[in-house]
């Protein structure tokens, strides 16, 4: 029997467990970033590796999707973008992208090839089918509401949390509530150049 595809969630988080600020942005988190870490790009390199190991990239929400599409399409023509950012833009352009939304339209996704729409009510069934199919990994970056729901449905296999050396002091928590799962540590890694600390967890059903 062939192994199921693995669904991996990777998100950055602040030391106090925040996903974004109250304005649904992360820029404010970096106001007090230590000067020693300015310009560090460890997280970009890590997420690029996850994308290379994946065949499907899941996104969710109209605002988040359109913002990401605009940003990554812009990186391609931005001479000031770092090399790894340009690599990320190419990886995201080429990978199969699925956006979970009830308001996104075919016109909205037209600028980004290899993209299709799944409605919210169908998202659990779609992900379950993807996991049963052929291919490499399935990856979620951002899309907190989506992966929180998929974790409740028992569809998330690994959770990769990269803690940045930042204190939010408020904002949106990483988890909306407690999902019925148990976490088993798979590994950790610290990047001295950025102060980022990775924790990789296997997500199992709660006993």
Steps between C-alpha positions, in 0.01 A plus 500: 500500500647836395577752773268796530625844411607707799328829580747737666408833658783749543454835667713762662390607848608759753639396839156567650323285240353762266422447134436861394406831662149638545522662156576158345858596422841401638699816431444635852656185648839598360514849655720378786693234311857469623741681271725191481225320308428765237483352152519136614314267265508160673123464482499565125755224443307259722166559329668469159616153600147404601366625167758296310380190685134570420273469198202694639479834680179584688387857568179642641302822522444768240708774665791271583501332159486821298765661717734204458438479127572869451813484714657191342420609145667831583813332632573357157562844357652659810873554448543571874350163605743253652603190310308270731186713466522469123544124539191490721303695240598247231420201721158642585433584135570143390332301779134395494313760707159446654318793658217427744247781479132567435564841343804451276412484129668357191582857394677556832731202457565556128839677547640204697530180292451154650233628740151368565221582744342278766200621697515497879233231541705268276842567652519204738391253232738655247798476735413144597491407130831676433664302779379175346634590155842478345768759551733656749414722794206734549601830661319778682672828583286766670125422466448462875123443488539231236766296676332539841188346343697224328670418828159456662415263213811290559654590164823673609804274529779736602511845660818701450507810721786745456518738796644838412675705774207743517238583763166608358326607821163446332343397175361176357596177681638212297219268610133592519432225754644165603485234226458133599863410427818391674839630391818289482828685452682403179788744525622849573741742336629846588644750252754722674498756219128573541416387854225281352424169671321216321291236673371217279204308641322187381126552542321192638139455616461573869478194724 
